[in-house]
Amino acid sequence: MAQRELLIERQRSMKRFIMQWEWLLLLIFMMIHVVNSFLSPYYLNFNTFIRTPMTFLDKSFLVLPMTFVIILGNIDISVGSTVALSSVIMATAYNAGVAMPLAMLLCLVVATTCGLINGVLMVKFKELSAVIVTLSTMTIYRGVAYVILEDRAAGNFPNWFSFLGWGSIAGIPFMLIMFVICAVLFGILLHKTTFGRKIFGIGNNKNACIYSGIETNRVLLWVSILTGLMAGFTALFLTSRMGSTRPNVAQGYELEVIAMVVLGGVSTAGGKGKIIGPVLAIFIIGFLSYGLGLVNISAQVLLIIIGMLLIISTMILNIRFKRMKKPRVLQS
Amino acid sequence: MVSDRKNLRFKTENFRELGLLLFIILLSVLIQFRNPTFLTFSNIETLLINASILSILAVGMMMVLIVRGIDLSIGSTIAFSGMISAMTVASYPHIHPLISILQGTLVGSGVGFLIGLLVAKFKVLPIIATLGMMNVVRGFTFLVSKGRWISAYQMSIPFKEIATGRILGMNTLVVIAVVIYSAFYYFINHTRTGRQIYAVGSNPDAAEVSGIPKIRIIWMVYILMGALAGLAGVLWVSRFASAQGDTAVGYEMNVIAACVLGGISISGGSGKVSGLILGAVLFGILNNALPLINVSPFWQQGIQGVVILSAVLINVMVKRTNERQALRRRII
Amino acid sequence: MKKRVLLMSIIIVMIAATLFAAGVQEGAKERHAFVFKNTGNPYGEKQMSGFEDGIVEQGFEAILRAPDLPTAEAQIQIIEQLISQNVTSITITGNDFDALEPVMKNAMAAGITVLSADSAVNPASRKTHINQADSEMIGRTLIRAAFDMAGGSGQIAILSATSQASNQNLWIEWMKKELEDPKYKNIQLVRVAYGDDLRDKSVAETEALLRTYPNLKVIIAPTTVGIAAAGKVITDKNLQGKVFITGLGLPSEMAEYIENGACPYMFLWNPIDVGYLSAYAATAVASGKITGKVGDKFSAGRLGEFVVTQASDGGTEVLLGPPFRFDPSNIAEWKTVY
């Protein structure tokens, strides 16, 4: 009996440790606000708080499905190219006479298809790692975008289209509202549905799941479809913010998104993580970059700061995790 | 029975790369049709020279991938070590080129040492550690160079001849690549430490339990990767006679792609040098041949993606056929 | 319980600190910002230092920004940060002709004066544009140089930056227009290659050009990375005197290749002057002295008087002057400047 009580108590304190990653992120987030306020008198006003999220939210839509992908133990570096391709097709279609709402739908369809292709390739050719599949599709999708638009830009969207990236409802940016809705949906999907549990399971031990009858292929396909769909949303918002598009948009997005996900406490070994982590990480990196930009820190120093932030925060968390790991070994 | 088994082993070992080899041959034939100057001695030499730097990096990345790691910082390390050697040569033009090479290698090893420290000792996930270092080292490259480039006229002739000189009739870069490959082949296949690298990658826990110094091995692997990246930096700067702050941005993806194409598993534990050579050669061919085949430049990226995907898929198909054949033989 | 108390006290301390910080005073000087394409670019550094000189001369404060990657998205972020800081003017070297329009319009709506320099943004996004040299003149001059180097007939090729670069695309358009003149009937433009401003790609493209067109006489590279890469390839293959390079290049990067004959002469302009001129144009528009329409006149310190003229893209521009020619006679003097 005493043994069992010990187990439960250890588990509770273990739960606290698991929670700690997200608490630490919250702490960092608040500290950044303080530091930023000290740095620049322009930081603390309502306009800044409205404007700042809009600068980093467009790629944040990708962070949500990428969390799923990484918990699964995979990776997807083709998201930037999917954004570019769907954006280019939308713009070309609109300029060819297709009605704007239909063009926007086309954007989402193209993006989802790109994600689906990724999923099908990974399912049909299990020998291939996610890296090589998404690496080749990354090149192919952007290549197609280049074939379509070549060296031109495409834009001239109707005026109401800029509302997506620039507009607000009751003072709150539209992008922020949409992002919060998506984050909540993804959070529910991950933590409260069997689909989410399956994702954790596959990430933890894929073979065990296959042998337990979980349809891993279907889960993989759905995650890829979701990734594509969110890339489509990103394309909509990004294109709205720029008012035009070219084949070279959204370059480098994949690494930024992955950085936000891993900073959010999702392990690339798979099987661990909560949605709130990456969401906090998005806001941390976003507000930090913005606040430092308000005092006109040079790009090179910003690079160093963000790099160190990634490394140091993970180091601190690992030291905490070390304390947690020991009891587990002793137990078994 | 014994002779059957011998035949089987011989065939399976070769077949793993046969798909890729066949693909390379097929591709070369197709390119030759488009542009008969492809398979000429001078073009092949150009191809090898351009592929040599990528190959040197692929050797290091192979070791990193085998121990279940990844190194996204090599592009920044190339830029950093290249910039430092170039700046040194600009200020002290009488330095012997071997010293520059040594200097670059040491600078790279320093970066590798730090990464190894983070990954092996502090148990930071390789993707985070190297993503962070990628930013930090790139930032330092910009800071150290103060935004300036080092141009050809500031470099001593011996320094520039590192890349243009010839040893035994072959270009220096190619010779260096060959030497490194031979040394590496011997190291990874015929020394105890080399085999221990495979062990650590295959099953880190088992390796640790059987007395293999896991931390030391992982640390060493990253130092070696850093050293090779540092060397590549000096060679790069000498080859192009110019050192820029934004050299080799994103180059790590090319190196990883070459490794994965060559059959190195991204989840660690397996990979052969022969596969690596083929992967690097395929990449070299792509970079060399894409401008040669006289298609619209806007098609280049798309074609590259299709080629990579086809290479990978054909490799998988060949592997599957081989496995089916092997299975049939065993039953009979 | 303890944890909750700890958390609450941390939050209270932070809010207090934040409110304290809010009382910090603003600076008194007017601030003018310059945004370049990317960081670590010596051409850009010179442009920014020229801008700074011009602004400081007039008694104001200069803010110099550049993103680490040459993308439009990164520049949009920087402009947002500048808007938050209530700067008086923003002069930008655009990474994209159209993509900056929404954010620049936001800046204008916030009362900030907006100009572009070197690499233009579309006329709706700017009050006027500081052009280093007339794009038409650049295109035509380069073709004339190629004609001269080819000896009147032969094959020529163009090695550009990325396929999306607006400056290069504009110059290439004018080059093609110049080639329509019957004087060039024996000159054949065989290819426009894109080196993406990457050393290794530019080298690979140059090597491919030389291999595919063995009778190639001249390569025009209107981009600093491309022309230096082409120069290196010609030098390595000992083709000086058989194949010629010209275009737009940094004197420091091209010194070696001008001196060894791979490049008989090339063109550029002084980026320091471009920045300096932008500084005076920005303050002139910001203070209301001019509005950026055709015919406006303003004085630009040591550079003298300038007039706003019609630009070929529908907006207005201020021309610095004709492109400057670098050849063996003056390269030694300029290679250390930039």
PDB file of N, CA and C in Angstrom, chain A residues 75 77 121 124-129 131-132 135-136 139-140 142-144 146-147 150-151 255 258-259 262 266-269 300-301 303-304 306-308 310-311 314-315 318 322, chain B residues 72 118 121-125 127-129 131-136 138-140 142-143 253 256-257 260-261 266 296 298-299 301-302 304-306 308-309 312-313 316-317 320:
ATOM      1  N   ILE A  75       7.989  15.310 -39.580  1.00  0.00           N
ATOM      2  CA  ILE A  75       8.328  16.703 -39.773  1.00  0.00           C
ATOM      3  C   ILE A  75       7.772  17.090 -41.136  1.00  0.00           C
ATOM      4  N   ILE A  77       8.633  20.019 -44.004  1.00  0.00           N
ATOM      5  CA  ILE A  77       9.310  21.241 -44.397  1.00  0.00           C
ATOM      6  C   ILE A  77       8.764  21.804 -45.691  1.00  0.00           C
ATOM      7  N   LEU A 121       1.995  10.070 -50.093  1.00  0.00           N
ATOM      8  CA  LEU A 121       3.365   9.593 -50.334  1.00  0.00           C
ATOM      9  C   LEU A 121       3.928   8.915 -49.098  1.00  0.00           C
ATOM     10  N   LYS A 124       1.999   5.494 -48.604  1.00  0.00           N
ATOM     11  CA  LYS A 124       2.258   4.450 -49.596  1.00  0.00           C
ATOM     12  C   LYS A 124       3.706   3.992 -49.581  1.00  0.00           C
ATOM     13  N   PHE A 125       4.605   4.895 -49.200  1.00  0.00           N
ATOM     14  CA  PHE A 125       6.022   4.548 -49.236  1.00  0.00           C
ATOM     15  C   PHE A 125       6.581   4.711 -47.841  1.00  0.00           C
ATOM     16  N   LYS A 126       6.251   3.729 -47.002  1.00  0.00           N
ATOM     17  CA  LYS A 126       6.639   3.863 -45.605  1.00  0.00           C
ATOM     18  C   LYS A 126       8.143   3.889 -45.399  1.00  0.00           C
ATOM     19  N   GLU A 127       8.895   3.356 -46.377  1.00  0.00           N
ATOM     20  CA  GLU A 127      10.342   3.346 -46.194  1.00  0.00           C
ATOM     21  C   GLU A 127      10.902   4.753 -46.185  1.00  0.00           C
ATOM     22  N   LEU A 128      10.163   5.686 -46.818  1.00  0.00           N
ATOM     23  CA  LEU A 128      10.683   7.044 -46.921  1.00  0.00           C
ATOM     24  C   LEU A 128      10.425   7.804 -45.637  1.00  0.00           C
ATOM     25  N   SER A 129      11.426   8.520 -45.180  1.00  0.00           N
ATOM     26  CA  SER A 129      11.212   9.342 -43.995  1.00  0.00           C
ATOM     27  C   SER A 129      10.462  10.601 -44.401  1.00  0.00           C
ATOM     28  N   VAL A 131      11.203  13.510 -43.825  1.00  0.00           N
ATOM     29  CA  VAL A 131      12.112  14.548 -44.286  1.00  0.00           C
ATOM     30  C   VAL A 131      12.260  14.526 -45.787  1.00  0.00           C
ATOM     31  N   ILE A 132      12.536  13.338 -46.323  1.00  0.00           N
ATOM     32  CA  ILE A 132      12.816  13.308 -47.755  1.00  0.00           C
ATOM     33  C   ILE A 132      11.548  13.545 -48.571  1.00  0.00           C
ATOM     34  N   LEU A 135      10.852  17.222 -48.333  1.00  0.00           N
ATOM     35  CA  LEU A 135      11.907  17.954 -49.021  1.00  0.00           C
ATOM     36  C   LEU A 135      11.626  17.982 -50.519  1.00  0.00           C
ATOM     37  N   SER A 136      11.258  16.819 -51.086  1.00  0.00           N
ATOM     38  CA  SER A 136      11.001  16.810 -52.524  1.00  0.00           C
ATOM     39  C   SER A 136       9.731  17.590 -52.854  1.00  0.00           C
ATOM     40  N   THR A 139      10.345  21.329 -52.923  1.00  0.00           N
ATOM     41  CA  THR A 139      10.938  21.823 -54.158  1.00  0.00           C
ATOM     42  C   THR A 139       9.926  21.805 -55.291  1.00  0.00           C
ATOM     43  N   ILE A 140       9.117  20.739 -55.351  1.00  0.00           N
ATOM     44  CA  ILE A 140       8.173  20.619 -56.463  1.00  0.00           C
ATOM     45  C   ILE A 140       7.099  21.704 -56.385  1.00  0.00           C
ATOM     46  N   ARG A 142       7.013  24.651 -54.903  1.00  0.00           N
ATOM     47  CA  ARG A 142       7.486  25.986 -55.234  1.00  0.00           C
ATOM     48  C   ARG A 142       7.884  26.064 -56.700  1.00  0.00           C
ATOM     49  N   GLY A 143       8.418  24.947 -57.212  1.00  0.00           N
ATOM     50  CA  GLY A 143       8.757  24.906 -58.633  1.00  0.00           C
ATOM     51  C   GLY A 143       7.538  25.172 -59.505  1.00  0.00           C
ATOM     52  N   VAL A 144       6.409  24.555 -59.137  1.00  0.00           N
ATOM     53  CA  VAL A 144       5.185  24.787 -59.905  1.00  0.00           C
ATOM     54  C   VAL A 144       4.775  26.255 -59.819  1.00  0.00           C
ATOM     55  N   TYR A 146       6.703  28.764 -59.544  1.00  0.00           N
ATOM     56  CA  TYR A 146       7.574  29.502 -60.454  1.00  0.00           C
ATOM     57  C   TYR A 146       7.147  29.317 -61.905  1.00  0.00           C
ATOM     58  N   VAL A 147       6.725  28.102 -62.246  1.00  0.00           N
ATOM     59  CA  VAL A 147       6.300  27.854 -63.620  1.00  0.00           C
ATOM     60  C   VAL A 147       5.074  28.700 -63.948  1.00  0.00           C
ATOM     61  N   GLU A 150       6.293  32.765 -63.070  1.00  0.00           N
ATOM     62  CA  GLU A 150       7.608  33.142 -63.593  1.00  0.00           C
ATOM     63  C   GLU A 150       8.166  34.343 -62.845  1.00  0.00           C
ATOM     64  N   ASP A 151       8.383  35.474 -63.529  1.00  0.00           N
ATOM     65  CA  ASP A 151       8.992  36.587 -62.812  1.00  0.00           C
ATOM     66  C   ASP A 151       7.996  37.700 -62.532  1.00  0.00           C
ATOM     67  N   LEU A 255      11.234  26.559 -41.112  1.00  0.00           N
ATOM     68  CA  LEU A 255      12.140  26.524 -39.969  1.00  0.00           C
ATOM     69  C   LEU A 255      11.619  27.375 -38.821  1.00  0.00           C
ATOM     70  N   ILE A 258       8.882  25.397 -37.094  1.00  0.00           N
ATOM     71  CA  ILE A 258       9.428  24.289 -36.302  1.00  0.00           C
ATOM     72  C   ILE A 258      10.078  24.818 -35.032  1.00  0.00           C
ATOM     73  N   ALA A 259      10.781  25.959 -35.153  1.00  0.00           N
ATOM     74  CA  ALA A 259      11.406  26.543 -33.962  1.00  0.00           C
ATOM     75  C   ALA A 259      10.357  26.866 -32.921  1.00  0.00           C
ATOM     76  N   VAL A 262       9.098  23.560 -31.259  1.00  0.00           N
ATOM     77  CA  VAL A 262       9.999  22.919 -30.290  1.00  0.00           C
ATOM     78  C   VAL A 262      10.221  23.803 -29.076  1.00  0.00           C
ATOM     79  N   VAL A 266       7.336  20.779 -27.416  1.00  0.00           N
ATOM     80  CA  VAL A 266       6.961  19.553 -28.118  1.00  0.00           C
ATOM     81  C   VAL A 266       8.247  18.858 -28.552  1.00  0.00           C
ATOM     82  N   SER A 267       8.407  17.630 -28.101  1.00  0.00           N
ATOM     83  CA  SER A 267       9.655  16.946 -28.393  1.00  0.00           C
ATOM     84  C   SER A 267       9.645  16.356 -29.792  1.00  0.00           C
ATOM     85  N   THR A 268      10.750  16.549 -30.531  1.00  0.00           N
ATOM     86  CA  THR A 268      10.804  15.993 -31.884  1.00  0.00           C
ATOM     87  C   THR A 268      10.982  14.477 -31.844  1.00  0.00           C
ATOM     88  N   ALA A 269      11.216  13.927 -30.656  1.00  0.00           N
ATOM     89  CA  ALA A 269      11.265  12.473 -30.565  1.00  0.00           C
ATOM     90  C   ALA A 269       9.865  11.902 -30.629  1.00  0.00           C
ATOM     91  N   GLN A 300      21.324  41.352 -36.950  1.00  0.00           N
ATOM     92  CA  GLN A 300      22.276  40.335 -36.517  1.00  0.00           C
ATOM     93  C   GLN A 300      22.172  40.087 -35.025  1.00  0.00           C
ATOM     94  N   VAL A 301      21.982  41.159 -34.238  1.00  0.00           N
ATOM     95  CA  VAL A 301      21.862  40.957 -32.797  1.00  0.00           C
ATOM     96  C   VAL A 301      20.576  40.205 -32.482  1.00  0.00           C
ATOM     97  N   LEU A 303      19.142  37.990 -34.321  1.00  0.00           N
ATOM     98  CA  LEU A 303      19.400  36.581 -34.614  1.00  0.00           C
ATOM     99  C   LEU A 303      20.044  35.905 -33.418  1.00  0.00           C
ATOM    100  N   ILE A 304      21.070  36.562 -32.871  1.00  0.00           N
ATOM    101  CA  ILE A 304      21.793  35.958 -31.762  1.00  0.00           C
ATOM    102  C   ILE A 304      20.871  35.800 -30.562  1.00  0.00           C
ATOM    103  N   ILE A 306      17.557  35.496 -30.416  1.00  0.00           N
ATOM    104  CA  ILE A 306      16.555  34.443 -30.602  1.00  0.00           C
ATOM    105  C   ILE A 306      17.218  33.068 -30.531  1.00  0.00           C
ATOM    106  N   GLY A 307      18.408  32.950 -31.119  1.00  0.00           N
ATOM    107  CA  GLY A 307      19.122  31.684 -31.048  1.00  0.00           C
ATOM    108  C   GLY A 307      19.409  31.301 -29.606  1.00  0.00           C
ATOM    109  N   MET A 308      19.885  32.269 -28.837  1.00  0.00           N
ATOM    110  CA  MET A 308      20.198  31.978 -27.439  1.00  0.00           C
ATOM    111  C   MET A 308      18.938  31.665 -26.655  1.00  0.00           C
ATOM    112  N   LEU A 310      16.292  30.132 -27.673  1.00  0.00           N
ATOM    113  CA  LEU A 310      15.955  28.744 -27.945  1.00  0.00           C
ATOM    114  C   LEU A 310      16.811  27.815 -27.090  1.00  0.00           C
ATOM    115  N   ILE A 311      18.116  28.063 -27.132  1.00  0.00           N
ATOM    116  CA  ILE A 311      19.031  27.147 -26.461  1.00  0.00           C
ATOM    117  C   ILE A 311      18.866  27.207 -24.954  1.00  0.00           C
ATOM    118  N   THR A 314      15.595  25.712 -23.494  1.00  0.00           N
ATOM    119  CA  THR A 314      15.594  24.253 -23.499  1.00  0.00           C
ATOM    120  C   THR A 314      16.527  23.703 -22.440  1.00  0.00           C
ATOM    121  N   MET A 315      17.668  24.357 -22.239  1.00  0.00           N
ATOM    122  CA  MET A 315      18.601  23.874 -21.226  1.00  0.00           C
ATOM    123  C   MET A 315      17.971  23.923 -19.843  1.00  0.00           C
ATOM    124  N   ASN A 318      15.520  21.168 -19.483  1.00  0.00           N
ATOM    125  CA  ASN A 318      16.137  19.851 -19.364  1.00  0.00           C
ATOM    126  C   ASN A 318      16.634  19.609 -17.964  1.00  0.00           C
ATOM    127  N   LYS A 322      15.476  16.478 -15.729  1.00  0.00           N
ATOM    128  CA  LYS A 322      16.396  15.484 -15.170  1.00  0.00           C
ATOM    129  C   LYS A 322      15.898  15.027 -13.807  1.00  0.00           C
TER     130      LYS A 322
ATOM    131  N   LEU B  72      21.707  21.735 -38.230  1.00  0.00           N
ATOM    132  CA  LEU B  72      21.186  22.755 -39.119  1.00  0.00           C
ATOM    133  C   LEU B  72      22.085  23.985 -39.165  1.00  0.00           C
ATOM    134  N   LEU B 118      26.111  21.107 -25.929  1.00  0.00           N
ATOM    135  CA  LEU B 118      24.679  21.256 -25.716  1.00  0.00           C
ATOM    136  C   LEU B 118      23.947  19.932 -25.885  1.00  0.00           C
ATOM    137  N   LYS B 121      26.082  16.794 -23.487  1.00  0.00           N
ATOM    138  CA  LYS B 121      26.117  17.004 -22.036  1.00  0.00           C
ATOM    139  C   LYS B 121      24.792  17.526 -21.510  1.00  0.00           C
ATOM    140  N   PHE B 122      24.246  18.555 -22.151  1.00  0.00           N
ATOM    141  CA  PHE B 122      23.042  19.158 -21.604  1.00  0.00           C
ATOM    142  C   PHE B 122      21.775  18.556 -22.181  1.00  0.00           C
ATOM    143  N   LYS B 123      21.922  17.558 -23.011  1.00  0.00           N
ATOM    144  CA  LYS B 123      20.788  16.809 -23.536  1.00  0.00           C
ATOM    145  C   LYS B 123      19.765  17.700 -24.237  1.00  0.00           C
ATOM    146  N   VAL B 124      20.233  18.791 -24.841  1.00  0.00           N
ATOM    147  CA  VAL B 124      19.317  19.594 -25.643  1.00  0.00           C
ATOM    148  C   VAL B 124      19.065  18.828 -26.939  1.00  0.00           C
ATOM    149  N   LEU B 125      17.839  18.865 -27.431  1.00  0.00           N
ATOM    150  CA  LEU B 125      17.529  18.188 -28.684  1.00  0.00           C
ATOM    151  C   LEU B 125      18.384  18.767 -29.810  1.00  0.00           C
ATOM    152  N   ILE B 127      17.903  19.303 -32.850  1.00  0.00           N
ATOM    153  CA  ILE B 127      17.287  20.252 -33.759  1.00  0.00           C
ATOM    154  C   ILE B 127      17.210  21.634 -33.140  1.00  0.00           C
ATOM    155  N   ILE B 128      16.962  21.677 -31.830  1.00  0.00           N
ATOM    156  CA  ILE B 128      16.894  22.973 -31.175  1.00  0.00           C
ATOM    157  C   ILE B 128      18.289  23.573 -31.034  1.00  0.00           C
ATOM    158  N   ALA B 129      19.218  22.733 -30.568  1.00  0.00           N
ATOM    159  CA  ALA B 129      20.571  23.246 -30.348  1.00  0.00           C
ATOM    160  C   ALA B 129      21.152  23.800 -31.640  1.00  0.00           C
ATOM    161  N   LEU B 131      19.508  24.670 -34.395  1.00  0.00           N
ATOM    162  CA  LEU B 131      18.710  25.783 -34.906  1.00  0.00           C
ATOM    163  C   LEU B 131      19.126  27.072 -34.192  1.00  0.00           C
ATOM    164  N   GLY B 132      19.282  26.952 -32.874  1.00  0.00           N
ATOM    165  CA  GLY B 132      19.721  28.118 -32.110  1.00  0.00           C
ATOM    166  C   GLY B 132      21.113  28.560 -32.529  1.00  0.00           C
ATOM    167  N   MET B 133      22.042  27.616 -32.626  1.00  0.00           N
ATOM    168  CA  MET B 133      23.410  27.959 -33.013  1.00  0.00           C
ATOM    169  C   MET B 133      23.458  28.525 -34.413  1.00  0.00           C
ATOM    170  N   MET B 134      22.578  28.040 -35.290  1.00  0.00           N
ATOM    171  CA  MET B 134      22.537  28.560 -36.662  1.00  0.00           C
ATOM    172  C   MET B 134      22.329  30.063 -36.615  1.00  0.00           C
ATOM    173  N   ASN B 135      21.345  30.497 -35.791  1.00  0.00           N
ATOM    174  CA  ASN B 135      21.088  31.919 -35.672  1.00  0.00           C
ATOM    175  C   ASN B 135      22.241  32.653 -35.007  1.00  0.00           C
ATOM    176  N   VAL B 136      22.750  32.066 -33.915  1.00  0.00           N
ATOM    177  CA  VAL B 136      23.798  32.742 -33.162  1.00  0.00           C
ATOM    178  C   VAL B 136      25.056  32.911 -34.015  1.00  0.00           C
ATOM    179  N   ARG B 138      25.370  32.862 -37.261  1.00  0.00           N
ATOM    180  CA  ARG B 138      25.135  33.774 -38.389  1.00  0.00           C
ATOM    181  C   ARG B 138      25.183  35.221 -37.894  1.00  0.00           C
ATOM    182  N   GLY B 139      24.569  35.466 -36.744  1.00  0.00           N
ATOM    183  CA  GLY B 139      24.620  36.814 -36.187  1.00  0.00           C
ATOM    184  C   GLY B 139      26.048  37.251 -35.944  1.00  0.00           C
ATOM    185  N   PHE B 140      26.857  36.341 -35.381  1.00  0.00           N
ATOM    186  CA  PHE B 140      28.255  36.679 -35.129  1.00  0.00           C
ATOM    187  C   PHE B 140      29.027  36.915 -36.415  1.00  0.00           C
ATOM    188  N   PHE B 142      27.855  38.274 -39.130  1.00  0.00           N
ATOM    189  CA  PHE B 142      27.562  39.642 -39.555  1.00  0.00           C
ATOM    190  C   PHE B 142      28.302  40.649 -38.675  1.00  0.00           C
ATOM    191  N   LEU B 143      28.306  40.386 -37.356  1.00  0.00           N
ATOM    192  CA  LEU B 143      28.932  41.331 -36.446  1.00  0.00           C
ATOM    193  C   LEU B 143      30.430  41.409 -36.697  1.00  0.00           C
ATOM    194  N   MET B 253      20.230  22.261 -45.907  1.00  0.00           N
ATOM    195  CA  MET B 253      19.179  21.437 -46.491  1.00  0.00           C
ATOM    196  C   MET B 253      19.720  20.614 -47.649  1.00  0.00           C
ATOM    197  N   ILE B 256      21.710  17.725 -46.128  1.00  0.00           N
ATOM    198  CA  ILE B 256      20.832  16.705 -45.558  1.00  0.00           C
ATOM    199  C   ILE B 256      20.149  15.919 -46.678  1.00  0.00           C
ATOM    200  N   ALA B 257      19.718  16.647 -47.713  1.00  0.00           N
ATOM    201  CA  ALA B 257      19.056  15.976 -48.833  1.00  0.00           C
ATOM    202  C   ALA B 257      19.995  14.969 -49.479  1.00  0.00           C
ATOM    203  N   VAL B 260      20.220  11.918 -47.202  1.00  0.00           N
ATOM    204  CA  VAL B 260      19.017  11.091 -47.166  1.00  0.00           C
ATOM    205  C   VAL B 260      18.823  10.374 -48.501  1.00  0.00           C
ATOM    206  N   LEU B 261      19.146  11.069 -49.591  1.00  0.00           N
ATOM    207  CA  LEU B 261      19.082  10.425 -50.902  1.00  0.00           C
ATOM    208  C   LEU B 261      19.988   9.202 -50.930  1.00  0.00           C
ATOM    209  N   ILE B 266      17.257   8.919 -41.394  1.00  0.00           N
ATOM    210  CA  ILE B 266      17.158  10.110 -40.559  1.00  0.00           C
ATOM    211  C   ILE B 266      16.924   9.729 -39.103  1.00  0.00           C
ATOM    212  N   SER B 296      13.559  26.656 -69.707  1.00  0.00           N
ATOM    213  CA  SER B 296      13.304  27.945 -69.095  1.00  0.00           C
ATOM    214  C   SER B 296      13.765  27.890 -67.643  1.00  0.00           C
ATOM    215  N   PHE B 298      12.638  29.065 -65.149  1.00  0.00           N
ATOM    216  CA  PHE B 298      11.555  28.963 -64.195  1.00  0.00           C
ATOM    217  C   PHE B 298      11.133  27.520 -63.964  1.00  0.00           C
ATOM    218  N   TRP B 299      11.650  26.637 -64.831  1.00  0.00           N
ATOM    219  CA  TRP B 299      11.321  25.227 -64.650  1.00  0.00           C
ATOM    220  C   TRP B 299      12.354  24.508 -63.794  1.00  0.00           C
ATOM    221  N   GLN B 301      13.531  24.697 -60.698  1.00  0.00           N
ATOM    222  CA  GLN B 301      13.253  24.182 -59.363  1.00  0.00           C
ATOM    223  C   GLN B 301      12.297  23.008 -59.416  1.00  0.00           C
ATOM    224  N   GLY B 302      11.273  23.135 -60.239  1.00  0.00           N
ATOM    225  CA  GLY B 302      10.309  22.051 -60.369  1.00  0.00           C
ATOM    226  C   GLY B 302      10.972  20.768 -60.828  1.00  0.00           C
ATOM    227  N   GLN B 304      14.075  19.945 -60.484  1.00  0.00           N
ATOM    228  CA  GLN B 304      14.919  19.424 -59.407  1.00  0.00           C
ATOM    229  C   GLN B 304      14.088  18.594 -58.430  1.00  0.00           C
ATOM    230  N   GLY B 305      12.918  19.129 -58.053  1.00  0.00           N
ATOM    231  CA  GLY B 305      12.060  18.405 -57.117  1.00  0.00           C
ATOM    232  C   GLY B 305      11.618  17.072 -57.680  1.00  0.00           C
ATOM    233  N   VAL B 306      11.210  17.079 -58.948  1.00  0.00           N
ATOM    234  CA  VAL B 306      10.739  15.836 -59.574  1.00  0.00           C
ATOM    235  C   VAL B 306      11.862  14.814 -59.618  1.00  0.00           C
ATOM    236  N   ILE B 308      14.485  14.553 -57.605  1.00  0.00           N
ATOM    237  CA  ILE B 308      14.739  14.011 -56.269  1.00  0.00           C
ATOM    238  C   ILE B 308      13.669  12.992 -55.902  1.00  0.00           C
ATOM    239  N   LEU B 309      12.416  13.354 -56.135  1.00  0.00           N
ATOM    240  CA  LEU B 309      11.330  12.449 -55.770  1.00  0.00           C
ATOM    241  C   LEU B 309      11.433  11.145 -56.555  1.00  0.00           C
ATOM    242  N   VAL B 312      14.213   8.926 -55.270  1.00  0.00           N
ATOM    243  CA  VAL B 312      13.864   8.294 -54.010  1.00  0.00           C
ATOM    244  C   VAL B 312      12.847   7.171 -54.214  1.00  0.00           C
ATOM    245  N   LEU B 313      11.828   7.429 -55.049  1.00  0.00           N
ATOM    246  CA  LEU B 313      10.798   6.423 -55.275  1.00  0.00           C
ATOM    247  C   LEU B 313      11.366   5.199 -55.983  1.00  0.00           C
ATOM    248  N   VAL B 316      13.139   3.066 -53.644  1.00  0.00           N
ATOM    249  CA  VAL B 316      12.229   2.283 -52.808  1.00  0.00           C
ATOM    250  C   VAL B 316      11.693   1.087 -53.578  1.00  0.00           C
ATOM    251  N   MET B 317      11.319   1.325 -54.840  1.00  0.00           N
ATOM    252  CA  MET B 317      10.777   0.231 -55.652  1.00  0.00           C
ATOM    253  C   MET B 317      11.792  -0.892 -55.797  1.00  0.00           C
ATOM    254  N   ARG B 320      12.094  -2.844 -52.679  1.00  0.00           N
ATOM    255  CA  ARG B 320      10.971  -3.737 -52.433  1.00  0.00           C
ATOM    256  C   ARG B 320      11.071  -4.990 -53.289  1.00  0.00           C
TER     257      ARG B 320
END
